[in-house]
Amino acid sequence: MKKLTRSQFTQISIMLFGLFFGAGNLIFPPFLGNQAGNHTMISLLAFSITAVLFPILGAIAVGKTEGLKNLSNRVGNVFAIVFTTAIYLSIGPGLGIPRAGSVPFEMAIAPYLPETLNLTIARLIYTFLFFSVALWICLKPTKLVSRVGKYLTPALLILITYMFVRVMSLQKGVAIAVGDYAKAPLVKGFLAGYDTMDAVAALNFGFVITLAIRRFGIEDKKQVTSYTAKAGIIAGTVLFVVYLMLSTIGMVTSSAFAGSENGAVVLAKAVELVFGKSGLVLLASIFTLACLTTCVGLISSGSEYFCSLFNNRLSYSAWVIVWTLFSFVMANFGLNNLLAFSVPLLTIIYPVALVLILLGVTNDFMKYSKYSYKFSAFFAVSLPLISVVSSTFKTSIPLLTKLESALPLSKQGLSWVLPSFAVVVLVELAIKLFLSSNVKVEDGVYLN
């Protein structure tokens, strides 16, 4: 039986980290440290549940089912197509890819350019180069592992580590936690990790990893799943270590940089103190590499999916070109419009993604019925939808809006949690207690 070499496995694991680690992953942890101050470590642990654990479980769940469509198909065929397409569009060309191209420029380059320079032209040049490199990498999927896992991501890790070591030489001052981090550091940390959107991205990247493993000649399904799980553990460990470094930077400078607007400001001030103006080149390089690796994963996974969805009427390469060109245009001229549409959509689909991840990774042990998938997905979609209609569109749905707002955790945007998982318990108990004599369990279970 063919096995991955140590080098191949390491590259795949590091590539998975690189796919996850984008602009938000770089910005949120130092801001967490800045705001949480003396509560940083406990907030970071909660942050890691949604920013590390769920993304890795998501990659494993998709790897086990050989694609997001197969996982979501356990709810139903129509749901599978709608949900999977919504995931790939919203986290890809609908938001993630254009934002990946524009954020490095806006956060780490634009604030330090001469006032006489035209920012529109500067952004156009930067994003053209950025997306040209992304296009070049994605057009050769067989080279994805070596280019991302062997070169780009290791370079990113070296730069982040170098920045951390140098910043730790500064005089340290840890402030008292402020805002929600002072009141409820665990809840705030959990929700901050939720905002990284990596659990949704994992449903894209899990398929990229399984394809990469298969391209090395690994065909056995159990072996592919095993390698995906092991790569996920390695990638998750690296993610946590990097988050620890970045949040520590925010924590030890929280007194000096109190009231910073975001994590990018915290990092910019820290590197400028250590390196002077030249430190901004280091920061721009880190932002660019972080966003480039994520962008490559989103373009590649989305192109693979749409190529399959339309039965290869457009080739993988054609889809790569379409998504890259579209994202280049949106990064320069339509990002605000995309945000207005995509953010509410992500708010709706994120909870059901978390539910599918948890059910998917535990399905081999619990053998859930199809009704558990259907009912839990119903609550995980409908309750966030009601909340979004109320909060974003200022529209109240008779009875339903009041019902949703009265549920536990509704103020935190988590009204779906208890109903979604309670219905799984009730359905499984009902099947075992009342239907075992009339319904064969095998008929109601989606096996992997």
Coordinates of N, CA, C and O in Angstrom, one line a residue, residues 8-181:
Q8 N 6.1 14.8 1.9 CA 4.8 15.1 1.3 C 3.8 15.4 2.3 O 3.0 16.3 2.2
F9 N 3.8 14.6 3.4 CA 2.8 14.8 4.5 C 3.0 16.2 5.1 O 2.0 16.9 5.4
T10 N 4.2 16.5 5.4 CA 4.5 17.8 6.0 C 4.1 19.0 5.1 O 3.5 20.0 5.6
Q11 N 4.3 18.9 3.8 CA 3.9 19.9 2.9 C 2.4 20.1 2.9 O 1.9 21.2 2.8
I12 N 1.7 19.0 2.9 CA 0.2 19.0 2.9 C -0.3 19.6 4.1 O -1.2 20.5 4.1
S13 N 0.3 19.3 5.3 CA -0.2 19.8 6.6 C 0.1 21.3 6.6 O -0.8 22.1 7.1
I14 N 1.2 21.8 6.2 CA 1.6 23.2 6.2 C 0.7 23.9 5.2 O 0.3 25.1 5.4
M15 N 0.4 23.3 4.0 CA -0.5 23.9 3.0 C -1.8 24.1 3.6 O -2.4 25.2 3.4
L16 N -2.4 23.2 4.4 CA -3.7 23.3 5.0 C -3.7 24.5 6.0 O -4.6 25.3 6.0
F17 N -2.6 24.7 6.8 CA -2.5 25.9 7.6 C -2.5 27.1 6.8 O -3.3 28.1 7.1
G18 N -1.8 27.1 5.7 CA -1.7 28.3 4.8 C -3.0 28.7 4.2 O -3.4 29.9 4.0
L19 N -3.8 27.6 3.8 CA -5.1 27.9 3.3 C -6.1 28.6 4.3 O -6.8 29.5 3.9
F20 N -6.0 28.2 5.5 CA -6.8 28.8 6.6 C -6.4 30.2 6.9 O -7.2 31.1 7.2
F21 N -5.1 30.4 6.9 CA -4.5 31.6 7.6 C -4.6 32.8 6.6 O -3.6 33.0 5.8
G22 N -5.6 33.6 6.7 CA -5.7 34.8 5.8 C -5.7 36.1 6.6 O -5.2 36.1 7.8
A23 N -6.2 37.1 6.1 CA -6.1 38.5 6.7 C -6.8 38.5 8.1 O -6.3 39.0 9.0
G24 N -8.0 37.9 8.2 CA -8.7 37.9 9.4 C -8.0 37.2 10.5 O -7.9 37.6 11.7
N25 N -7.3 36.1 10.1 CA -6.6 35.3 11.1 C -5.4 36.1 11.6 O -4.9 35.9 12.7
L26 N -4.9 37.0 10.8 CA -3.8 37.8 11.2 C -4.2 39.0 12.0 O -3.4 39.5 12.9
I27 N -5.4 39.5 11.8 CA -5.9 40.7 12.5 C -6.5 40.4 13.8 O -6.3 41.2 14.8
F28 N -7.4 39.4 13.9 CA -8.2 39.2 15.1 C -7.4 38.9 16.3 O -7.7 39.4 17.4
P29 N -6.4 38.0 16.3 CA -5.7 37.6 17.5 C -5.0 38.8 18.2 O -5.1 39.0 19.4
P30 N -4.2 39.7 17.5 CA -3.6 40.8 18.2 C -4.6 41.8 18.7 O -4.4 42.4 19.8
F31 N -5.7 41.9 18.1 CA -6.8 42.8 18.6 C -7.4 42.1 19.8 O -7.8 42.8 20.8
L32 N -7.6 40.8 19.8 CA -8.0 40.1 21.0 C -7.1 40.4 22.2 O -7.6 40.7 23.3
G33 N -5.8 40.2 22.0 CA -4.8 40.5 23.0 C -4.9 42.0 23.5 O -4.8 42.2 24.7
N34 N -5.1 42.9 22.6 CA -5.2 44.3 22.9 C -6.4 44.6 23.8 O -6.3 45.4 24.7
Q35 N -7.5 44.0 23.5 CA -8.8 44.3 24.2 C -8.9 43.4 25.4 O -9.4 43.9 26.5
A36 N -8.5 42.2 25.4 CA -8.6 41.2 26.5 C -7.6 41.5 27.6 O -7.8 41.2 28.8
G37 N -6.4 42.0 27.2 CA -5.4 42.3 28.2 C -5.1 41.2 29.1 O -4.6 40.1 28.7
N38 N -5.4 41.3 30.4 CA -5.1 40.3 31.4 C -6.0 39.1 31.3 O -5.7 38.1 32.0
H39 N -7.0 39.1 30.4 CA -7.8 38.0 30.2 C -7.5 37.3 28.8 O -8.3 36.5 28.3
T40 N -6.4 37.6 28.3 CA -6.0 37.1 26.9 C -6.0 35.6 26.8 O -6.6 35.1 25.9
M41 N -5.4 34.9 27.7 CA -5.2 33.5 27.6 C -6.6 32.8 27.7 O -6.8 31.8 26.9
I42 N -7.4 33.1 28.6 CA -8.7 32.5 28.6 C -9.6 32.8 27.4 O -10.3 31.9 26.9
S43 N -9.5 34.0 26.9 CA -10.2 34.4 25.7 C -9.7 33.7 24.5 O -10.4 33.3 23.6
L44 N -8.3 33.5 24.5 CA -7.7 32.8 23.3 C -8.2 31.3 23.3 O -8.4 30.8 22.2
L45 N -8.3 30.7 24.4 CA -8.8 29.3 24.5 C -10.2 29.2 23.9 O -10.4 28.3 23.1
A46 N -11.0 30.1 24.2 CA -12.4 30.1 23.7 C -12.4 30.4 22.2 O -13.1 29.9 21.4
F47 N -11.5 31.4 21.8 CA -11.3 31.8 20.4 C -10.9 30.5 19.6 O -11.3 30.3 18.4
S48 N -10.1 29.7 20.2 CA -9.5 28.6 19.4 C -10.6 27.5 19.2 O -10.4 26.7 18.2
I49 N -11.6 27.5 19.9 CA -12.7 26.5 19.6 C -13.3 26.7 18.3 O -13.5 25.8 17.5
T50 N -13.6 28.0 18.0 CA -14.2 28.3 16.7 C -13.2 28.7 15.6 O -13.6 28.6 14.4
A51 N -12.0 29.0 16.0 CA -11.0 29.4 15.0 C -10.0 28.3 14.7 O -9.2 28.4 13.7
V52 N -10.0 27.3 15.5 CA -9.0 26.2 15.3 C -9.8 24.8 15.2 O -9.7 24.1 14.2
L53 N -10.5 24.5 16.3 CA -11.1 23.2 16.4 C -12.1 22.9 15.3 O -12.1 21.9 14.6
F54 N -13.1 23.9 15.2 CA -14.2 23.7 14.2 C -13.6 23.6 12.7 O -14.0 22.8 11.9
P55 N -12.7 24.5 12.4 CA -12.1 24.4 11.0 C -11.4 23.1 10.7 O -11.6 22.5 9.6
I56 N -10.7 22.6 11.7 CA -10.0 21.3 11.5 C -11.0 20.1 11.4 O -10.9 19.3 10.5
L57 N -12.1 20.2 12.3 CA -13.1 19.2 12.2 C -13.8 19.2 10.9 O -14.2 18.2 10.3
G58 N -14.0 20.5 10.4 CA -14.7 20.7 9.1 C -13.9 20.0 7.9 O -14.5 19.4 7.1
A59 N -12.6 20.3 7.9 CA -11.7 19.7 6.9 C -11.8 18.1 7.0 O -11.9 17.5 5.9
I60 N -11.8 17.6 8.2 CA -11.9 16.1 8.3 C -13.2 15.6 7.9 O -13.3 14.6 7.2
A61 N -14.3 16.3 8.2 CA -15.7 15.9 7.9 C -15.8 15.8 6.3 O -16.4 14.9 5.8
V62 N -15.3 16.9 5.7 CA -15.4 16.9 4.2 C -14.5 15.8 3.6 O -14.9 15.2 2.6
G63 N -13.3 15.6 4.2 CA -12.4 14.6 3.7 C -13.1 13.2 3.8 O -12.9 12.4 2.9
K64 N -13.8 13.0 4.9 CA -14.4 11.6 5.1 C -15.5 11.4 4.1 O -15.7 10.2 3.7
T65 N -16.2 12.4 3.7 CA -17.4 12.2 2.8 C -17.0 12.5 1.4 O -17.8 12.5 0.5
E66 N -15.7 12.9 1.1 CA -15.2 13.1 -0.2 C -15.9 14.3 -0.9 O -16.3 14.2 -2.1
G67 N -16.1 15.4 -0.2 CA -16.7 16.6 -0.8 C -17.8 17.1 0.1 O -18.6 16.4 0.7
L68 N -17.9 18.5 0.0 CA -19.0 19.1 0.8 C -20.4 18.7 0.3 O -21.3 18.6 1.1
K69 N -20.5 18.5 -1.0 CA -21.8 18.2 -1.6 C -22.3 16.8 -1.0 O -23.5 16.6 -0.7
N70 N -21.4 15.9 -0.8 CA -21.7 14.6 -0.3 C -22.2 14.7 1.2 O -23.1 14.0 1.7
L71 N -21.5 15.6 1.9 CA -21.8 15.8 3.3 C -23.2 16.5 3.4 O -24.0 16.0 4.2
S72 N -23.4 17.5 2.7 CA -24.7 18.2 2.8 C -25.8 17.4 2.1 O -27.0 17.7 2.4
N73 N -25.5 16.5 1.3 CA -26.5 15.6 0.7 C -27.3 14.8 1.7 O -28.4 14.3 1.5
R74 N -26.7 14.7 2.9 CA -27.4 13.9 4.0 C -28.7 14.7 4.4 O -29.6 14.0 5.0
V75 N -28.7 16.0 4.2 CA -29.9 16.7 4.5 C -31.0 16.5 3.4 O -32.2 16.4 3.6
G76 N -30.5 16.6 2.1 CA -31.4 16.4 1.0 C -30.7 16.9 -0.3 O -29.7 17.7 -0.2
N77 N -31.1 16.4 -1.4 CA -30.4 16.8 -2.7 C -30.5 18.2 -3.0 O -29.5 18.9 -3.4
V78 N -31.7 18.8 -2.9 CA -31.9 20.2 -3.2 C -31.0 21.1 -2.3 O -30.4 22.0 -2.7
F79 N -31.1 20.8 -1.0 CA -30.3 21.5 0.0 C -28.9 21.4 -0.3 O -28.1 22.4 -0.2
A80 N -28.4 20.2 -0.7 CA -27.0 20.0 -1.0 C -26.5 21.0 -2.1 O -25.4 21.6 -1.9
I81 N -27.3 21.1 -3.1 CA -26.9 22.0 -4.3 C -26.9 23.4 -3.8 O -25.9 24.2 -4.1
V82 N -28.0 23.9 -3.2 CA -28.2 25.3 -2.8 C -27.1 25.6 -1.8 O -26.4 26.7 -1.9
F83 N -27.0 24.8 -0.7 CA -26.0 25.1 0.4 C -24.6 25.1 -0.1 O -23.8 26.1 0.2
T84 N -24.2 24.1 -0.9 CA -22.8 24.0 -1.3 C -22.5 25.1 -2.3 O -21.4 25.7 -2.2
T85 N -23.4 25.5 -3.2 CA -23.2 26.6 -4.1 C -23.1 27.9 -3.3 O -22.2 28.7 -3.6
A86 N -23.9 28.1 -2.3 CA -23.9 29.3 -1.5 C -22.6 29.4 -0.8 O -22.0 30.5 -0.7
I87 N -22.1 28.3 -0.3 CA -20.8 28.3 0.4 C -19.7 28.7 -0.5 O -18.9 29.6 -0.2
Y88 N -19.6 28.1 -1.6 CA -18.5 28.4 -2.6 C -18.6 29.8 -3.1 O -17.5 30.4 -3.3
L89 N -19.8 30.3 -3.4 CA -19.9 31.6 -3.9 C -19.6 32.7 -2.9 O -18.8 33.6 -3.1
S90 N -20.1 32.5 -1.7 CA -20.0 33.6 -0.6 C -18.6 33.6 -0.1 O -18.0 34.7 0.1
I91 N -18.0 32.5 0.2 CA -16.7 32.5 0.8 C -15.6 32.6 -0.3 O -14.4 32.9 0.0
G92 N -16.0 32.5 -1.6 CA -15.1 32.6 -2.7 C -15.2 33.9 -3.4 O -14.9 35.0 -2.8
P93 N -15.6 33.9 -4.7 CA -15.7 35.2 -5.4 C -16.7 36.2 -4.9 O -16.6 37.4 -5.2
G94 N -17.6 35.7 -4.0 CA -18.6 36.6 -3.5 C -18.1 37.5 -2.3 O -18.7 38.4 -1.9
L95 N -17.0 37.1 -1.7 CA -16.4 37.8 -0.6 C -14.9 37.5 -0.4 O -14.1 38.4 -0.4
G96 N -14.7 36.2 -0.1 CA -13.3 35.9 0.4 C -12.2 36.2 -0.6 O -11.2 36.8 -0.1
I97 N -12.4 35.9 -1.8 CA -11.3 36.1 -2.8 C -11.0 37.6 -3.1 O -9.9 38.1 -3.0
P98 N -12.1 38.4 -3.4 CA -11.8 39.9 -3.6 C -11.3 40.5 -2.3 O -10.4 41.4 -2.4
R99 N -11.8 40.1 -1.2 CA -11.3 40.7 0.1 C -9.8 40.3 0.3 O -9.0 41.1 0.8
A100 N -9.4 39.1 0.0 CA -8.1 38.6 0.1 C -7.1 39.5 -0.7 O -6.0 39.7 -0.3
G101 N -7.6 40.0 -1.9 CA -6.7 40.8 -2.7 C -6.6 42.2 -2.3 O -5.6 42.9 -2.5
S102 N -7.7 42.7 -1.6 CA -7.7 44.1 -1.3 C -7.2 44.4 0.1 O -6.7 45.5 0.4
V103 N -7.5 43.5 1.1 CA -7.1 43.7 2.5 C -5.6 44.0 2.7 O -5.3 45.0 3.4
P104 N -4.7 43.3 2.1 CA -3.3 43.6 2.4 C -2.9 45.0 1.9 O -2.2 45.7 2.6
F105 N -3.5 45.4 0.8 CA -3.2 46.8 0.4 C -3.8 47.8 1.3 O -3.1 48.8 1.7
E106 N -5.1 47.6 1.7 CA -5.8 48.6 2.6 C -5.1 48.7 3.9 O -5.0 49.8 4.5
M107 N -4.7 47.5 4.5 CA -4.3 47.5 5.9 C -2.8 47.8 6.0 O -2.4 48.4 7.0
A108 N -2.0 47.3 5.1 CA -0.5 47.4 5.3 C 0.2 48.2 4.3 O 1.4 48.4 4.5
I109 N -0.4 48.7 3.3 CA 0.3 49.5 2.3 C -0.3 50.9 2.1 O 0.4 51.9 2.2
A110 N -1.6 51.0 1.9 CA -2.3 52.3 1.6 C -2.0 53.4 2.7 O -1.7 54.5 2.4
P111 N -2.1 53.0 4.0 CA -1.9 54.1 5.0 C -0.5 54.7 5.0 O -0.3 55.8 5.6
Y112 N 0.5 54.1 4.3 CA 1.8 54.6 4.4 C 2.3 55.1 3.0 O 3.5 55.4 2.9
L113 N 1.4 55.2 2.1 CA 1.8 55.7 0.8 C 1.8 57.3 0.8 O 1.0 57.8 1.6
P114 N 2.6 57.9 0.0 CA 2.5 59.4 -0.1 C 1.1 59.9 -0.5 O 0.4 59.3 -1.3
E115 N 0.7 61.0 0.1 CA -0.6 61.6 -0.2 C -0.8 62.0 -1.6 O -1.9 62.0 -2.1
T116 N 0.3 62.2 -2.3 CA 0.2 62.7 -3.7 C -0.1 61.5 -4.6 O -0.4 61.7 -5.8
L117 N 0.1 60.3 -4.1 CA 0.0 59.1 -5.0 C -1.5 58.7 -5.1 O -2.3 58.7 -4.1
N118 N -2.0 58.4 -6.3 CA -3.4 58.0 -6.5 C -3.6 56.6 -6.0 O -3.1 55.7 -6.5
L119 N -4.4 56.5 -5.0 CA -4.6 55.2 -4.3 C -5.4 54.2 -5.2 O -5.1 53.0 -5.2
T120 N -6.2 54.7 -6.1 CA -7.0 53.8 -7.0 C -6.0 53.2 -8.0 O -6.1 51.9 -8.2
I121 N -5.1 53.9 -8.5 CA -4.1 53.3 -9.4 C -3.2 52.4 -8.7 O -2.8 51.3 -9.1
A122 N -2.7 52.8 -7.5 CA -1.9 51.9 -6.7 C -2.5 50.6 -6.3 O -1.9 49.6 -6.4
R123 N -3.8 50.7 -5.9 CA -4.5 49.4 -5.6 C -4.7 48.6 -6.9 O -4.6 47.3 -6.8
L124 N -4.9 49.2 -8.0 CA -5.1 48.4 -9.2 C -3.8 47.7 -9.6 O -3.9 46.5 -10.0
I125 N -2.7 48.3 -9.4 CA -1.4 47.7 -9.7 C -1.1 46.6 -8.7 O -0.7 45.4 -9.1
Y126 N -1.4 46.8 -7.5 CA -1.1 45.8 -6.4 C -2.0 44.6 -6.7 O -1.5 43.4 -6.7
T127 N -3.3 44.8 -6.8 CA -4.2 43.6 -7.0 C -4.0 42.9 -8.3 O -4.2 41.7 -8.4
F128 N -3.5 43.6 -9.4 CA -3.2 42.9 -10.6 C -2.0 42.0 -10.4 O -2.1 40.8 -10.8
L129 N -1.0 42.4 -9.7 CA 0.1 41.5 -9.4 C -0.3 40.4 -8.5 O 0.1 39.2 -8.7
F130 N -1.1 40.7 -7.5 CA -1.5 39.7 -6.5 C -2.3 38.6 -7.2 O -2.0 37.4 -7.1
F131 N -3.3 39.0 -8.0 CA -4.1 38.0 -8.7 C -3.4 37.3 -9.8 O -3.8 36.1 -10.2
S132 N -2.4 37.9 -10.4 CA -1.6 37.2 -11.4 C -0.8 36.1 -10.8 O -0.8 35.0 -11.4
V133 N -0.3 36.3 -9.6 CA 0.5 35.2 -9.0 C -0.5 34.1 -8.5 O -0.2 32.9 -8.7
A134 N -1.7 34.5 -8.0 CA -2.7 33.5 -7.6 C -3.1 32.7 -8.8 O -3.3 31.4 -8.7
L135 N -3.3 33.3 -9.9 CA -3.7 32.6 -11.2 C -2.7 31.6 -11.6 O -3.0 30.5 -11.9
W136 N -1.4 32.1 -11.6 CA -0.3 31.2 -12.0 C -0.2 30.0 -11.1 O 0.0 28.8 -11.6
I137 N -0.4 30.1 -9.8 CA -0.4 29.0 -8.9 C -1.5 28.0 -9.1 O -1.4 26.8 -9.1
C138 N -2.7 28.6 -9.3 CA -3.9 27.7 -9.3 C -4.1 27.0 -10.7 O -4.7 25.9 -10.7
L139 N -3.5 27.5 -11.7 CA -3.6 26.9 -13.0 C -2.9 25.5 -13.1 O -3.1 24.7 -14.0
K140 N -2.0 25.3 -12.1 CA -1.3 24.0 -12.0 C -1.6 23.3 -10.7 O -0.8 23.4 -9.7
P141 N -2.8 22.7 -10.6 CA -3.2 22.1 -9.3 C -2.2 21.0 -8.8 O -2.1 20.8 -7.6
T142 N -1.5 20.4 -9.7 CA -0.5 19.4 -9.3 C 0.7 20.0 -8.6 O 1.4 19.3 -7.9
K143 N 0.9 21.3 -8.8 CA 2.0 22.0 -8.2 C 1.5 22.8 -6.9 O 2.3 23.4 -6.3
L144 N 0.2 22.6 -6.6 CA -0.3 23.4 -5.4 C 0.4 23.1 -4.1 O 0.7 24.0 -3.4
V145 N 0.6 21.8 -3.9 CA 1.2 21.4 -2.6 C 2.6 22.0 -2.4 O 3.0 22.6 -1.4
S146 N 3.4 21.9 -3.5 CA 4.8 22.4 -3.4 C 4.9 23.9 -3.3 O 5.7 24.5 -2.6
R147 N 4.0 24.6 -4.1 CA 4.1 26.0 -4.2 C 3.6 26.7 -2.9 O 4.1 27.7 -2.4
V148 N 2.5 26.1 -2.3 CA 1.9 26.6 -1.1 C 2.6 26.0 0.1 O 2.9 26.7 1.1
G149 N 2.7 24.7 0.2 CA 3.1 24.0 1.3 C 4.6 24.0 1.5 O 5.2 23.9 2.6
K150 N 5.4 24.2 0.4 CA 6.8 24.1 0.5 C 7.5 25.5 0.5 O 8.6 25.6 1.0
Y151 N 6.8 26.5 -0.1 CA 7.5 27.8 -0.3 C 6.7 28.9 0.4 O 7.3 29.6 1.3
L152 N 5.5 29.2 0.0 CA 4.8 30.3 0.4 C 4.5 30.3 1.9 O 4.8 31.2 2.7
T153 N 3.9 29.2 2.4 CA 3.5 29.1 3.8 C 4.7 29.1 4.8 O 4.7 29.8 5.8
P154 N 5.8 28.3 4.5 CA 6.9 28.4 5.3 C 7.5 29.8 5.4 O 8.0 30.2 6.5
A155 N 7.5 30.5 4.3 CA 8.0 31.9 4.3 C 7.2 32.7 5.2 O 7.7 33.6 6.0
L156 N 5.8 32.5 5.2 CA 4.9 33.3 6.0 C 5.2 33.0 7.5 O 5.3 33.9 8.3
L157 N 5.4 31.7 7.8 CA 5.7 31.3 9.2 C 7.0 31.9 9.7 O 7.1 32.4 10.9
I158 N 8.0 31.9 8.9 CA 9.3 32.5 9.3 C 9.1 34.0 9.6 O 9.7 34.5 10.6
L159 N 8.4 34.7 8.7 CA 8.3 36.2 8.9 C 7.4 36.5 10.2 O 7.8 37.4 10.9
I160 N 6.4 35.7 10.4 CA 5.6 35.9 11.6 C 6.4 35.6 12.9 O 6.4 36.4 13.9
T161 N 7.2 34.5 12.9 CA 8.0 34.2 14.0 C 9.1 35.3 14.3 O 9.3 35.6 15.4
Y162 N 9.7 35.8 13.2 CA 10.7 36.8 13.3 C 10.1 38.1 13.9 O 10.7 38.7 14.8
M163 N 8.9 38.4 13.5 CA 8.2 39.6 14.0 C 7.9 39.4 15.5 O 8.1 40.3 16.3
F164 N 7.4 38.2 15.8 CA 7.1 38.0 17.2 C 8.3 38.1 18.1 O 8.3 38.7 19.2
V165 N 9.4 37.4 17.7 CA 10.6 37.5 18.6 C 11.1 38.9 18.8 O 11.5 39.3 19.9
R166 N 11.1 39.7 17.7 CA 11.6 41.1 17.8 C 10.7 41.9 18.7 O 11.1 42.8 19.5
V167 N 9.3 41.8 18.5 CA 8.4 42.6 19.2 C 8.5 42.2 20.7 O 8.3 43.1 21.6
M168 N 8.8 41.0 21.1 CA 8.9 40.6 22.5 C 10.0 41.3 23.2 O 10.1 41.2 24.4
S169 N 10.9 41.9 22.4 CA 12.0 42.6 23.1 C 11.6 44.0 23.6 O 12.3 44.7 24.3
L170 N 10.3 44.4 23.2 CA 9.8 45.7 23.6 C 9.5 45.7 25.1 O 9.2 44.6 25.7
Q171 N 9.4 46.8 25.7 CA 8.9 46.9 27.1 C 7.5 46.5 27.2 O 6.6 46.9 26.4
K172 N 7.2 45.6 28.1 CA 5.8 45.0 28.1 C 4.9 45.7 29.1 O 5.3 46.0 30.2
G173 N 3.7 45.8 28.7 CA 2.7 46.4 29.6 C 1.3 45.8 29.3 O 0.7 46.1 28.2
V174 N 0.8 45.0 30.2 CA -0.5 44.4 30.0 C -1.6 45.2 30.7 O -1.6 45.4 31.9
A175 N -2.6 45.6 29.9 CA -3.7 46.4 30.4 C -4.8 45.5 31.0 O -4.9 44.3 30.8
I176 N -5.7 46.1 31.7 CA -6.9 45.5 32.2 C -7.9 45.3 31.0 O -8.0 46.1 30.1
A177 N -8.6 44.1 31.0 CA -9.5 43.8 29.9 C -10.6 44.9 29.8 O -11.0 45.5 30.8
V178 N -11.0 45.2 28.6 CA -12.1 46.2 28.4 C -13.3 45.6 27.6 O -13.2 44.5 27.0
G179 N -14.4 46.3 27.7 CA -15.6 45.9 27.0 C -16.1 44.5 27.3 O -16.1 44.1 28.5
D180 N -16.5 43.7 26.3 CA -17.1 42.4 26.5 C -16.0 41.4 27.0 O -16.3 40.4 27.7
Y181 N -14.7 41.7 26.7 CA -13.7 40.8 27.3 C -13.5 40.9 28.8 O -13.1 40.0 29.4

